[in-house]
Short mmCIF file of C-alpha atoms in Angstrom, two decimals:
data_model
loop_
_atom_site.label_atom_id
_atom_site.label_comp_id
_atom_site.label_asym_id
_atom_site.label_seq_id
_atom_site.Cartn_x
_atom_site.Cartn_y
_atom_site.Cartn_z
CA MET A 1 3.58 32.69 3.65
CA SER A 2 2.87 29.44 1.83
CA ALA A 3 5.52 26.76 1.41
CA ARG A 4 7.56 26.19 -1.72
CA ALA A 5 6.30 23.31 -3.84
CA LEU A 6 7.76 20.58 -6.04
CA MET A 7 5.50 18.11 -7.82
CA ILE A 8 6.41 14.63 -9.05
CA LEU A 9 4.35 13.62 -12.09
CA GLY A 10 4.54 10.38 -14.05
CA THR A 11 3.99 9.15 -17.57
CA ALA A 12 1.82 6.34 -16.12
CA SER A 13 0.92 4.53 -12.93
CA HIS A 14 3.68 2.57 -11.18
CA VAL A 15 6.59 4.47 -12.72
CA GLY A 16 8.01 5.24 -9.27
CA LYS A 17 6.38 8.56 -8.31
CA SER A 18 5.60 7.48 -4.75
CA LEU A 19 9.07 6.21 -3.91
CA LEU A 20 10.79 9.14 -5.63
CA THR A 21 8.69 11.49 -3.52
CA ALA A 22 9.65 9.56 -0.38
CA GLY A 23 13.34 9.60 -1.27
CA LEU A 24 13.34 13.32 -2.00
CA GLY A 25 11.54 13.88 1.28
CA ARG A 26 14.35 12.19 3.18
CA ILE A 27 17.00 14.16 1.26
CA PHE A 28 15.35 17.50 2.05
CA SER A 29 14.72 16.45 5.66
CA ASP A 30 18.41 15.60 6.02
CA GLU A 31 19.17 19.15 4.90
CA GLY A 32 17.11 20.57 7.73
CA ILE A 33 14.12 21.57 5.61
CA ARG A 34 10.64 21.15 7.08
CA VAL A 35 9.14 19.08 4.29
CA ALA A 36 5.81 17.24 3.96
CA PRO A 37 4.15 15.06 1.30
CA PHE A 38 0.79 15.74 -0.34
CA LYS A 39 -1.37 13.79 -2.77
CA ALA A 40 -4.74 15.39 -3.45
CA GLN A 41 -6.43 12.20 -4.57
CA ASN A 42 -5.22 8.65 -4.27
CA MET A 43 -6.80 5.45 -5.58
CA SER A 44 -5.60 2.48 -3.60
CA LEU A 45 -6.72 -0.44 -1.46
CA ASN A 46 -3.46 -0.13 0.47
CA SER A 47 -4.06 2.30 3.30
CA ALA A 48 -2.63 3.23 6.67
CA ALA A 49 -3.96 4.62 9.95
CA THR A 50 -2.83 7.99 11.28
CA PRO A 51 -2.22 8.60 15.00
CA ASP A 52 -5.63 10.28 15.36
CA GLY A 53 -7.51 7.40 13.73
CA ARG A 54 -7.82 8.62 10.15
CA GLU A 55 -7.19 6.64 6.97
CA ILE A 56 -4.77 7.71 4.22
CA GLY A 57 -2.93 6.07 1.35
CA ARG A 58 -0.05 3.91 2.47
CA ALA A 59 2.34 5.76 0.16
CA GLN A 60 1.69 9.05 1.97
CA ALA A 61 2.33 7.35 5.32
CA LEU A 62 5.69 6.12 4.01
CA GLN A 63 6.47 9.55 2.59
CA ALA A 64 5.67 11.18 5.93
CA GLU A 65 8.01 8.72 7.62
CA ALA A 66 10.73 9.62 5.12
CA CYS A 67 10.12 13.33 5.80
CA ARG A 68 10.28 12.61 9.55
CA VAL A 69 6.81 14.01 10.22
CA ALA A 70 3.69 12.37 11.63
CA PRO A 71 1.20 11.22 8.97
CA CYS A 72 -2.09 13.12 8.90
CA ALA A 73 -5.27 13.10 6.85
CA GLU A 74 -4.41 16.38 5.11
CA MET A 75 -1.53 14.64 3.31
CA ASN A 76 -4.08 12.61 1.34
CA PRO A 77 -7.43 14.40 1.63
CA ILE A 78 -9.22 12.12 -0.86
CA LEU A 79 -8.67 8.36 -0.84
CA ILE A 80 -10.63 6.32 -3.36
CA LYS A 81 -11.03 2.62 -2.56
CA PRO A 82 -12.41 0.70 -5.56
CA SER A 83 -15.22 -1.74 -4.82
CA SER A 84 -15.92 -2.71 -8.45
CA ASP A 85 -14.84 -1.75 -11.95
CA THR A 86 -17.19 1.24 -11.87
CA GLY A 87 -17.77 2.02 -8.17
CA SER A 88 -15.66 3.15 -5.23
CA GLN A 89 -15.77 4.17 -1.61
CA VAL A 90 -14.59 7.75 -1.11
CA VAL A 91 -12.66 8.56 2.06
CA LEU A 92 -12.52 12.32 2.75
CA LEU A 93 -9.99 13.57 5.29
CA GLY A 94 -9.64 10.07 6.68
CA ARG A 95 -13.37 9.33 7.12
CA VAL A 96 -15.80 7.49 4.85
CA TRP A 97 -17.64 10.11 2.81
CA GLY A 98 -19.73 7.94 0.53
CA GLN A 99 -20.01 5.41 -2.27
CA VAL A 100 -19.91 6.73 -5.84
CA THR A 101 -19.78 5.54 -9.41
CA ALA A 102 -16.81 6.51 -11.53
CA SER A 103 -18.85 8.79 -13.77
CA ASP A 104 -20.60 10.52 -10.86
CA TYR A 105 -17.30 11.13 -9.11
CA HIS A 106 -15.46 12.58 -12.10
CA GLN A 107 -18.36 14.61 -13.46
CA ARG A 108 -19.75 16.03 -10.21
CA ARG A 109 -18.11 15.04 -6.95
CA VAL A 110 -14.56 16.25 -7.65
CA GLU A 111 -15.78 19.84 -7.88
CA GLU A 112 -17.67 19.40 -4.63
CA LEU A 113 -14.60 18.01 -2.85
CA PHE A 114 -11.86 20.19 -4.33
CA PRO A 115 -12.28 23.00 -1.74
CA ALA A 116 -11.44 20.46 0.99
CA VAL A 117 -8.33 19.50 -0.98
CA LEU A 118 -7.19 23.12 -1.18
CA GLU A 119 -7.86 23.69 2.53
CA SER A 120 -5.83 20.59 3.37
CA TYR A 121 -2.95 21.87 1.29
CA ARG A 122 -3.13 25.30 2.92
CA THR A 123 -3.04 23.70 6.38
CA LEU A 124 0.09 21.70 5.60
CA ALA A 125 1.83 24.45 3.63
CA ALA A 126 1.47 26.84 6.56
CA ARG A 127 3.47 24.47 8.76
CA HIS A 128 6.27 23.52 6.36
CA ASP A 129 9.01 25.04 4.23
CA LEU A 130 8.58 22.70 1.29
CA MET A 131 5.70 20.62 -0.02
CA LEU A 132 6.35 17.54 -2.16
CA LEU A 133 3.26 16.88 -4.25
CA GLU A 134 2.65 13.58 -6.01
CA GLY A 135 0.49 13.26 -9.08
CA ALA A 136 -1.65 10.26 -9.99
CA GLY A 137 -1.40 8.14 -13.11
CA SER A 138 -0.51 10.53 -15.90
CA PRO A 139 -1.29 14.24 -16.34
CA ALA A 140 -1.98 13.47 -20.00
CA GLU A 141 -5.17 11.49 -19.39
CA ILE A 142 -7.04 13.86 -21.66
CA ASN A 143 -10.43 12.21 -21.07
CA LEU A 144 -10.24 13.24 -17.38
CA ARG A 145 -8.51 16.62 -17.78
CA GLU A 146 -11.60 18.78 -17.31
CA HIS A 147 -12.15 17.60 -13.74
CA ASP A 148 -8.61 16.62 -12.79
CA ILE A 149 -7.76 17.68 -9.23
CA VAL A 150 -4.61 15.69 -8.57
CA ASN A 151 -2.22 16.54 -11.41
CA MET A 152 -1.93 19.87 -13.26
CA ARG A 153 -4.83 21.59 -11.53
CA MET A 154 -3.14 21.01 -8.19
CA ALA A 155 0.23 22.00 -9.66
CA HIS A 156 -1.20 25.37 -10.66
CA ALA A 157 -2.94 25.83 -7.31
CA ALA A 158 0.30 25.19 -5.42
CA ASN A 159 2.43 27.08 -7.97
CA ALA A 160 4.60 23.99 -8.12
CA SER A 161 7.52 23.29 -10.38
CA CYS A 162 7.14 19.79 -11.79
CA LEU A 163 9.35 16.82 -12.64
CA LEU A 164 8.06 14.22 -15.09
CA VAL A 165 9.10 10.63 -14.36
CA GLY A 166 9.22 7.80 -16.89
CA ASP A 167 9.88 4.10 -16.22
CA ILE A 168 12.39 2.67 -18.69
CA ASP A 169 11.99 -0.84 -17.25
CA ARG A 170 8.52 -1.02 -18.84
CA GLY A 171 9.81 -0.05 -22.28
CA GLY A 172 8.94 2.90 -24.49
CA VAL A 173 10.13 5.53 -22.04
CA PHE A 174 11.09 8.11 -24.70
CA ALA A 175 7.71 7.81 -26.42
CA ALA A 176 5.97 8.03 -23.04
CA LEU A 177 7.83 11.22 -22.09
CA LEU A 178 7.33 12.88 -25.46
CA GLY A 179 3.71 11.77 -25.77
CA THR A 180 2.87 13.06 -22.30
CA MET A 181 4.33 16.48 -23.05
CA GLU A 182 2.65 16.68 -26.46
CA LEU A 183 -0.78 16.01 -24.96
CA LEU A 184 -0.48 18.73 -22.31
CA GLU A 185 -1.86 22.21 -22.76
CA PRO A 186 0.84 24.92 -23.15
CA GLU A 187 0.27 26.32 -19.64
CA ASP A 188 0.58 22.83 -18.17
CA ARG A 189 3.66 22.01 -20.23
CA ALA A 190 5.35 25.17 -18.95
CA ARG A 191 5.18 23.87 -15.38
CA ILE A 192 7.32 20.81 -16.16
CA GLN A 193 10.90 21.86 -15.63
CA GLY A 194 12.74 18.56 -15.98
CA PHE A 195 12.35 14.82 -16.54
CA VAL A 196 13.68 11.72 -14.78
CA ILE A 197 14.25 8.27 -16.25
CA ASN A 198 13.65 5.69 -13.55
CA LYS A 199 14.51 1.99 -13.04
CA PHE A 200 17.36 1.96 -15.56
CA ARG A 201 19.34 -1.25 -16.14
CA GLY A 202 22.36 -1.43 -18.42
CA ASP A 203 25.11 0.77 -19.81
CA ALA A 204 24.35 4.46 -19.23
CA ALA A 205 26.59 5.43 -22.15
CA LEU A 206 24.22 3.67 -24.55
CA LEU A 207 21.29 5.63 -23.13
CA ARG A 208 22.94 9.04 -23.36
CA PRO A 209 22.12 9.81 -27.06
CA GLY A 210 18.44 9.21 -26.35
CA VAL A 211 18.52 11.43 -23.29
CA GLU A 212 20.16 14.25 -25.26
CA MET A 213 17.58 13.93 -28.03
CA MET A 214 14.78 14.08 -25.45
CA GLU A 215 16.29 17.22 -23.92
CA GLN A 216 16.24 18.83 -27.37
CA ARG A 217 12.71 17.67 -28.24
CA LEU A 218 11.18 18.48 -24.85
CA ARG A 219 13.27 21.63 -24.29
CA ILE A 220 13.77 20.73 -20.65
CA PRO A 221 16.79 19.11 -18.95
CA CYS A 222 17.10 15.57 -17.68
CA ALA A 223 17.18 15.71 -13.88
CA GLY A 224 18.69 12.24 -13.65
CA VAL A 225 18.75 8.64 -14.76
CA VAL A 226 18.04 6.49 -11.69
CA PRO A 227 19.32 2.91 -11.88
CA PHE A 228 17.07 0.10 -10.71
CA LEU A 229 17.77 -0.63 -7.03
CA ARG A 230 17.33 -4.24 -6.03
CA ASP A 231 15.93 -5.43 -2.70
CA LEU A 232 14.81 -1.97 -1.67
CA GLY A 233 12.22 -3.39 0.70
CA LEU A 234 9.93 -0.34 0.80
CA GLU A 235 6.26 -1.06 0.21
CA GLU A 236 4.34 -0.04 -2.85
CA GLU A 237 0.74 1.12 -2.74
CA ASP A 238 -0.33 0.68 -6.32
CA GLY A 239 -2.36 -2.38 -7.28
CA VAL A 240 -0.16 -2.62 -10.38
CA ALA A 241 2.56 -3.79 -8.00
CA MET A 242 0.57 -6.98 -7.46
CA ASP A 243 1.30 -7.98 -11.05
CA GLY A 244 4.92 -8.61 -10.12
CA ARG A 245 4.17 -10.58 -6.97
CA ARG A 246 5.21 -14.17 -6.85
CA THR A 247 2.60 -16.80 -7.59
CA ALA A 248 2.76 -20.42 -6.51
CA ASN A 249 3.49 -21.53 -10.07
CA ARG A 250 6.56 -19.28 -10.16
CA VAL A 251 7.84 -20.17 -6.69
CA TRP A 252 6.89 -23.58 -5.36
CA GLN A 253 6.78 -25.70 -8.49
CA ASP A 254 10.30 -24.85 -9.55
CA ALA A 255 11.87 -27.53 -7.39
CA GLU A 256 14.97 -27.85 -9.55
CA ASN A 257 16.03 -24.32 -8.60
CA ALA A 258 15.25 -24.74 -4.90
CA THR A 259 18.15 -24.15 -2.51
CA GLU A 260 17.04 -27.13 -0.41
CA LYS A 261 15.49 -30.44 -1.44
CA PRO A 262 11.68 -30.41 -1.15
CA GLY A 263 11.66 -32.93 1.70
CA SER A 264 14.50 -31.39 3.67
CA PRO A 265 13.74 -29.98 7.16
CA GLU A 266 15.88 -27.00 6.11
CA ARG A 267 13.57 -26.06 3.25
CA PRO A 268 11.71 -22.74 3.33
CA LEU A 269 8.34 -22.55 5.05
CA ARG A 270 5.71 -22.25 2.32
CA VAL A 271 3.30 -19.43 3.08
CA GLY A 272 0.37 -18.99 0.71
CA VAL A 273 -1.79 -15.87 0.56
CA ILE A 274 -5.12 -16.49 -1.18
CA ALA A 275 -5.28 -13.82 -3.90
CA VAL A 276 -8.90 -12.67 -3.49
CA PRO A 277 -10.01 -10.18 -6.18
CA HIS A 278 -10.50 -7.24 -3.80
CA MET A 279 -7.42 -7.78 -1.66
CA ALA A 280 -6.63 -4.85 0.62
CA ASN A 281 -3.27 -4.04 2.21
CA PHE A 282 -1.30 -6.73 0.41
CA THR A 283 1.82 -5.14 1.91
CA ASP A 284 0.87 -6.91 5.16
CA PHE A 285 2.97 -9.80 3.88
CA ASP A 286 6.06 -8.03 2.58
CA ALA A 287 8.03 -8.65 5.78
CA LEU A 288 7.18 -12.36 5.67
CA ALA A 289 8.32 -12.57 2.06
CA MET A 290 11.67 -11.01 3.00
CA GLU A 291 12.50 -13.70 5.55
CA PRO A 292 15.12 -16.07 4.06
CA SER A 293 13.43 -19.12 5.62
CA ILE A 294 10.03 -18.33 4.06
CA SER A 295 8.83 -18.85 0.50
CA LEU A 296 5.69 -16.74 0.09
CA ALA A 297 3.36 -16.89 -2.89
CA PHE A 298 -0.06 -15.57 -3.84
CA LEU A 299 -2.46 -18.43 -4.63
CA GLU A 300 -4.99 -18.25 -7.42
CA TYR A 301 -6.25 -21.86 -7.50
CA PRO A 302 -7.23 -24.33 -4.75
CA LYS A 303 -4.79 -27.02 -5.89
CA GLN A 304 -1.94 -24.66 -5.03
CA ALA A 305 -3.09 -24.60 -1.39
CA ASP A 306 -2.09 -28.26 -1.02
CA LEU A 307 1.57 -27.19 -1.20
CA ALA A 308 1.30 -24.57 1.54
CA ASP A 309 2.42 -25.02 5.14
CA VAL A 310 0.57 -21.83 6.11
CA LEU A 311 -2.47 -20.34 4.39
CA ILE A 312 -3.50 -16.72 4.91
CA LEU A 313 -6.81 -15.10 4.01
CA PRO A 314 -5.93 -11.41 3.55
CA GLY A 315 -7.91 -8.24 4.10
CA SER A 316 -10.62 -7.38 1.57
CA LYS A 317 -12.38 -4.22 0.44
CA GLN A 318 -15.42 -6.31 -0.57
CA THR A 319 -15.50 -9.11 1.99
CA LEU A 320 -18.77 -10.71 0.93
CA ASP A 321 -17.86 -10.66 -2.76
CA ASP A 322 -14.48 -12.20 -2.01
CA LEU A 323 -16.07 -14.82 0.24
CA ARG A 324 -18.38 -15.76 -2.63
CA TRP A 325 -15.31 -15.96 -4.91
CA ILE A 326 -13.66 -18.34 -2.42
CA HIS A 327 -16.70 -20.61 -2.54
CA GLU A 328 -17.04 -20.44 -6.32
CA ARG A 329 -13.32 -20.94 -6.90
CA GLY A 330 -13.29 -24.09 -4.76
CA PHE A 331 -11.09 -22.74 -1.99
CA ALA A 332 -13.78 -23.34 0.66
CA GLN A 333 -13.71 -27.09 0.06
CA SER A 334 -9.90 -27.05 0.12
CA LEU A 335 -9.81 -25.13 3.41
CA ALA A 336 -12.29 -27.53 5.04
CA SER A 337 -9.77 -30.37 4.75
CA TYR A 338 -6.61 -28.28 5.12
CA SER A 339 -4.32 -29.49 7.93
CA GLY A 340 -1.72 -26.70 8.03
CA LEU A 341 -1.85 -23.35 9.82
CA LEU A 342 -4.75 -21.14 8.70
CA ILE A 343 -4.77 -17.40 9.39
CA GLY A 344 -7.23 -14.61 8.60
CA ILE A 345 -6.37 -10.92 8.60
CA CYS A 346 -9.21 -8.38 8.89
CA GLY A 347 -11.71 -9.37 6.17
CA GLY A 348 -10.02 -12.76 6.03
CA PHE A 349 -10.74 -13.17 9.75
CA GLN A 350 -14.40 -12.34 9.12
CA MET A 351 -14.54 -14.99 6.38
CA LEU A 352 -13.24 -17.66 8.78
CA GLY A 353 -16.32 -17.19 10.98
CA VAL A 354 -19.75 -18.80 10.85
CA SER A 355 -21.43 -15.99 8.91
CA ILE A 356 -21.18 -12.42 7.66
CA GLU A 357 -24.33 -10.30 7.78
CA ASP A 358 -24.74 -6.98 5.99
CA PRO A 359 -28.25 -5.85 6.98
CA SER A 360 -27.80 -2.29 5.67
CA GLY A 361 -26.04 -3.26 2.44
CA VAL A 362 -22.84 -1.46 3.44
CA GLU A 363 -20.87 -3.37 0.81
CA SER A 364 -23.59 -3.65 -1.81
CA GLY A 365 -25.19 -0.25 -2.34
CA GLY A 366 -27.91 -0.65 0.26
CA VAL A 367 -28.94 -4.20 -0.67
CA PRO A 368 -28.94 -6.43 2.46
CA ARG A 369 -26.94 -9.63 2.22
CA THR A 370 -25.99 -12.54 4.47
CA MET A 371 -23.51 -15.24 3.61
CA ALA A 372 -22.27 -18.35 5.35
CA GLY A 373 -18.64 -18.16 6.35
CA LEU A 374 -16.01 -20.88 6.31
CA SER A 375 -16.93 -21.99 9.86
CA GLN A 376 -13.35 -22.34 11.00
CA LEU A 377 -13.88 -20.03 14.00
CA PRO A 378 -17.00 -19.66 16.25
CA VAL A 379 -17.66 -15.99 15.47
CA ARG A 380 -20.06 -14.09 13.26
CA THR A 381 -19.71 -10.60 11.82
CA ILE A 382 -22.29 -7.87 11.28
CA MET A 383 -21.31 -5.09 8.90
CA ARG A 384 -21.80 -1.57 10.24
CA ASP A 385 -21.70 1.85 8.60
CA LYS A 386 -18.96 3.11 10.92
CA LYS A 387 -15.39 2.26 10.01
CA THR A 388 -12.86 1.47 12.75
CA VAL A 389 -9.50 3.10 12.04
CA ARG A 390 -6.98 2.92 14.87
CA ARG A 391 -3.39 2.08 15.60
CA ALA A 392 -3.18 -0.58 18.28
CA THR A 393 -0.87 -2.62 20.45
CA GLY A 394 -1.78 -5.98 21.90
CA ARG A 395 -0.86 -9.27 23.47
CA ALA A 396 -1.68 -12.51 21.67
CA ARG A 397 -3.20 -15.26 23.78
CA LEU A 398 -0.58 -17.72 22.61
CA TRP A 399 3.20 -17.96 22.69
CA ASP A 400 3.40 -16.67 26.27
CA ALA A 401 1.23 -13.58 25.71
CA LEU A 402 3.43 -12.30 22.89
CA SER A 403 3.09 -8.56 22.31
CA PHE A 404 2.64 -6.94 18.90
CA SER A 405 1.67 -3.67 17.25
CA GLY A 406 -0.27 -2.75 14.12
CA TYR A 407 -3.43 -0.96 13.04
CA GLU A 408 -7.12 -1.58 12.37
CA ILE A 409 -8.99 -0.48 9.25
CA HIS A 410 -12.30 -2.31 8.96
CA MET A 411 -16.07 -2.10 8.86
CA GLY A 412 -17.95 -4.67 10.87
CA GLU A 413 -18.50 -5.88 14.40
CA THR A 414 -17.53 -9.44 15.26
CA ILE A 415 -19.61 -11.30 17.83
CA TYR A 416 -18.23 -14.24 19.79
CA GLU A 417 -20.31 -17.41 19.84
CA ASN A 418 -20.15 -20.04 22.58
CA GLY A 419 -16.69 -21.50 22.91
CA ALA A 420 -14.95 -18.67 21.06
CA GLU A 421 -11.51 -17.75 22.34
CA PRO A 422 -10.14 -14.26 21.47
CA PHE A 423 -6.82 -14.13 19.68
CA ALA A 424 -5.58 -11.10 21.59
CA GLU A 425 -6.32 -8.25 23.94
CA ILE A 426 -5.53 -4.91 22.29
CA LEU A 427 -5.30 -1.29 23.33
CA ARG A 428 -6.28 1.16 20.62
CA GLU A 429 -4.48 4.46 20.33
CA CYS A 430 -6.45 7.32 21.92
CA GLU A 431 -8.52 4.87 24.01
CA GLN A 432 -8.11 4.02 27.69
CA GLN A 433 -9.66 0.58 27.99
CA PRO A 434 -8.41 -2.59 26.25
CA THR A 435 -10.69 -4.64 24.04
CA LEU A 436 -10.72 -8.17 22.66
CA ASP A 437 -9.57 -8.87 19.11
CA GLY A 438 -9.83 -11.79 16.74
CA ALA A 439 -10.33 -15.43 17.61
CA ILE A 440 -8.25 -18.59 17.86
CA ALA A 441 -9.28 -22.24 17.60
CA LEU A 442 -8.61 -24.48 20.59
CA SER A 443 -6.00 -26.36 18.55
CA GLY A 444 -4.11 -23.13 17.87
CA ARG A 445 -4.05 -24.15 14.20
CA VAL A 446 -6.58 -21.52 13.05
CA TRP A 447 -6.64 -17.89 14.15
CA GLY A 448 -7.75 -14.52 12.91
CA THR A 449 -7.26 -10.88 13.83
CA TYR A 450 -8.36 -7.42 12.74
CA ILE A 451 -4.82 -6.11 13.12
CA HIS A 452 -2.97 -5.20 9.93
CA GLY A 453 0.80 -4.95 10.02
CA LEU A 454 1.43 -7.40 12.86
CA PHE A 455 3.90 -9.33 10.68
CA ASP A 456 5.90 -6.10 10.37
CA ASP A 457 6.59 -6.46 14.10
CA ASP A 458 9.95 -8.25 14.24
CA VAL A 459 9.45 -10.01 17.57
CA PHE A 460 5.98 -11.26 16.62
CA ARG A 461 7.07 -12.38 13.15
CA HIS A 462 10.13 -14.24 14.43
CA ARG A 463 8.12 -16.06 17.11
CA PHE A 464 5.43 -16.93 14.59
CA LEU A 465 8.07 -18.25 12.19
CA HIS A 466 9.61 -20.43 14.89
CA PHE A 467 6.20 -21.82 15.86
CA ALA A 468 5.13 -22.43 12.25
CA ARG A 469 8.34 -24.21 11.27
CA GLN A 470 8.22 -26.34 14.40
CA THR A 471 4.57 -27.24 13.80
CA CYS A 472 5.35 -28.26 10.23
CA GLY A 473 8.31 -30.44 11.25
CA LEU A 474 10.90 -28.08 9.84
CA ALA A 475 14.21 -27.10 11.39
CA PRO A 476 14.49 -23.69 13.09
CA ALA A 477 15.30 -20.78 10.81
CA ARG A 478 19.03 -20.23 10.36
CA SER A 479 18.63 -16.46 10.26
CA HIS A 480 16.05 -13.69 10.54
CA ILE A 481 15.69 -10.19 9.23
CA CYS A 482 14.86 -7.17 11.41
CA VAL A 483 12.47 -5.12 9.29
CA THR A 484 11.66 -2.59 11.99
CA ALA A 485 15.29 -1.86 12.78
CA GLU A 486 16.29 -1.75 9.11
CA ARG A 487 13.37 0.31 7.79
CA ASN A 488 14.98 3.67 8.44
CA ALA A 489 18.20 2.37 6.91
CA ARG A 490 16.29 1.33 3.79
CA ILE A 491 14.82 4.83 3.42
CA ASP A 492 18.32 6.27 3.88
CA ARG A 493 19.69 3.83 1.31
CA TRP A 494 17.07 4.89 -1.23
CA ALA A 495 17.67 8.59 -0.52
CA GLY A 496 21.42 8.07 -0.95
CA HIS A 497 20.80 6.30 -4.24
CA LEU A 498 18.70 9.22 -5.52
CA TRP A 499 21.21 11.78 -4.24
CA GLN A 500 23.89 10.03 -6.31
CA PHE A 501 21.95 9.92 -9.57
CA LEU A 502 19.67 12.96 -9.49
CA ASP A 503 20.82 16.49 -10.22
CA MET A 504 19.95 17.82 -6.78
CA THR A 505 21.39 21.27 -7.56
CA MET A 506 18.90 21.60 -10.37
CA ILE A 507 16.03 20.17 -8.31
CA ARG A 508 16.74 22.53 -5.41
CA GLY A 509 16.66 25.40 -7.87
CA LEU A 510 13.18 24.41 -9.02
CA THR A 511 11.78 25.06 -5.55
CA LYS A 512 13.16 28.58 -5.01
CA GLU A 513 10.40 30.53 -6.72
CA SER A 514 7.47 28.20 -6.27
CA ARG A 515 5.42 29.69 -3.45
CA ALA A 516 1.65 29.59 -3.89
CA ASN A 517 -0.87 32.25 -2.95
CA LEU A 518 -3.75 30.01 -1.93
#
C-alpha cells in the first residue's frame, strides 16, 4: 500500500516551503511516523551529497535530516542546475543526465523524465507511512502548467492533500493567496485544503479580519499564522536567499554601529566571499557568519576586498565564466597584491591555480576553452565529463594534521605541478584508499580544497578562526558557536515553533485519506 501524502505548495519562490516541510517532517517523526520528503524537480545551485555518492538539492537533505532518515536520490529525482539564463545542467537520480535549454526541457524533456519521477516516488512511498511533498515556485505559473511535473501534476499522482503557503513578510500575501487559487483549474483548486501565512511580524489581532475574509473567499481554513523566527540557523537552498545576504557596504562600512573600534584587536575578523555570478553552495559560509567574532560579507567590487582579513573564492557552477568575471571585474589584480588569507573552495580552488582547461567544452556546450588562472597555487585543472560526488573525511596538512569532514561535488581533475603541496589527505565514502585534495602555498597564506562544508565542522572552524585571528594580529575569539552540536536543537526549535502556531489536528486530518494508487 502506498504512503499517505501531504504537499506544501507556495504562492511564490522563497515563501518558506522548504523549511515548513522540514519542520513538519520533524513533528511527524517525533510522533513515531515513518516520514520522508520528496520534491520531484528542484532548481538550485545548492546541493548535497548522499551517502552513496549521488547529488540532490540541499533542502531535501535537510528535510531528510529532520525526518531522521538518510538522504537518497529518490527524494529529489530531478535537480536542475542553471548555467545561464536559458540553459541548465540536469541531474537525474543524482547523476548528470545532460545539458538542456529552458524551452527544450519544458516542452520535451519533462515528459521523458516524468516516469523516473513517479518510480522514485513509488520507491519511497513503499518504505514510509507518510510522504511530505514540496512544490516549486507557484502552482499558478500558467505558462508552465501544461508540462508541470512538480506541483499539481505530482499532487494528483500522489493523491496528496495540499497546503498553500504565503509569505506576509514580502507584502501582498492576501492577493497572492487569492490570485494563486483563482488561476488554478477547478480540479487543482479542490486539492488545496488549507492555507498558511508565514513569516508574520506584528499584532496577530490586527491580522485576524484579513484571515477570516480569506477563509470566506477561498472556502478553505487557515492552518496557521507562523510568526517570523529569528536566528533560526537552518540553511536555505533558493538563490533568492542570496538577496538578503550581507554585502560589504552593509556590514563593514558602518563603523559607527560596530561593537568594537575598527583598530581594536577585539574587532570581528572580516571574512569576504567574492560573489561570483554562478556561485554554488553559498551555504558553505553560514557557519562562519554565525560566529560572533566574524563579520562575513559577500563582495561585489574589488575595492571591498581591501577591507577583508580573509578572502574566499566560493564554488561555481560555471567556473570558467566566473573566472572571466573575476578578471573583467578587476578582482584578479586585487588578489595579486592581497596580503591576507586567501582560500578557494571547489571551483574557487580551481581558479587559484595556473590554468583551467576544458578540452571537451563541458561547461560551454561542447566548445573547448582554456583560461589562465590566478596563479596563486601551482596546480592546473582539466575539466572532465564525469562528476565527483562523495562525502569525505580528511586531515589538513596544517594545524597539526587537523581532521575535518565534508563532501565533494565537482567536475574536473586537478594536476599538481612542481612544488605543489596538497592541502589534505581525504578518504571518500565508499572508497578504501585515501587520496590527495587541494593545495596549500608554502607560506600557508593561500590554500584551496574541493571539500564543501568543512566550515560546518566545529573543530575545523574553531581552529581556523584562531589561526586567522592570530595571523591578522587580532585577539583570540571570546566565544565560539557549536553548529554541529546545535543543529538538531535548531530543527527541534523550528518544529516546536510550528507545532505552536499550526493547527496540527487539522493537518493530521488532511493525511488520513490521501493514499495514492501509483
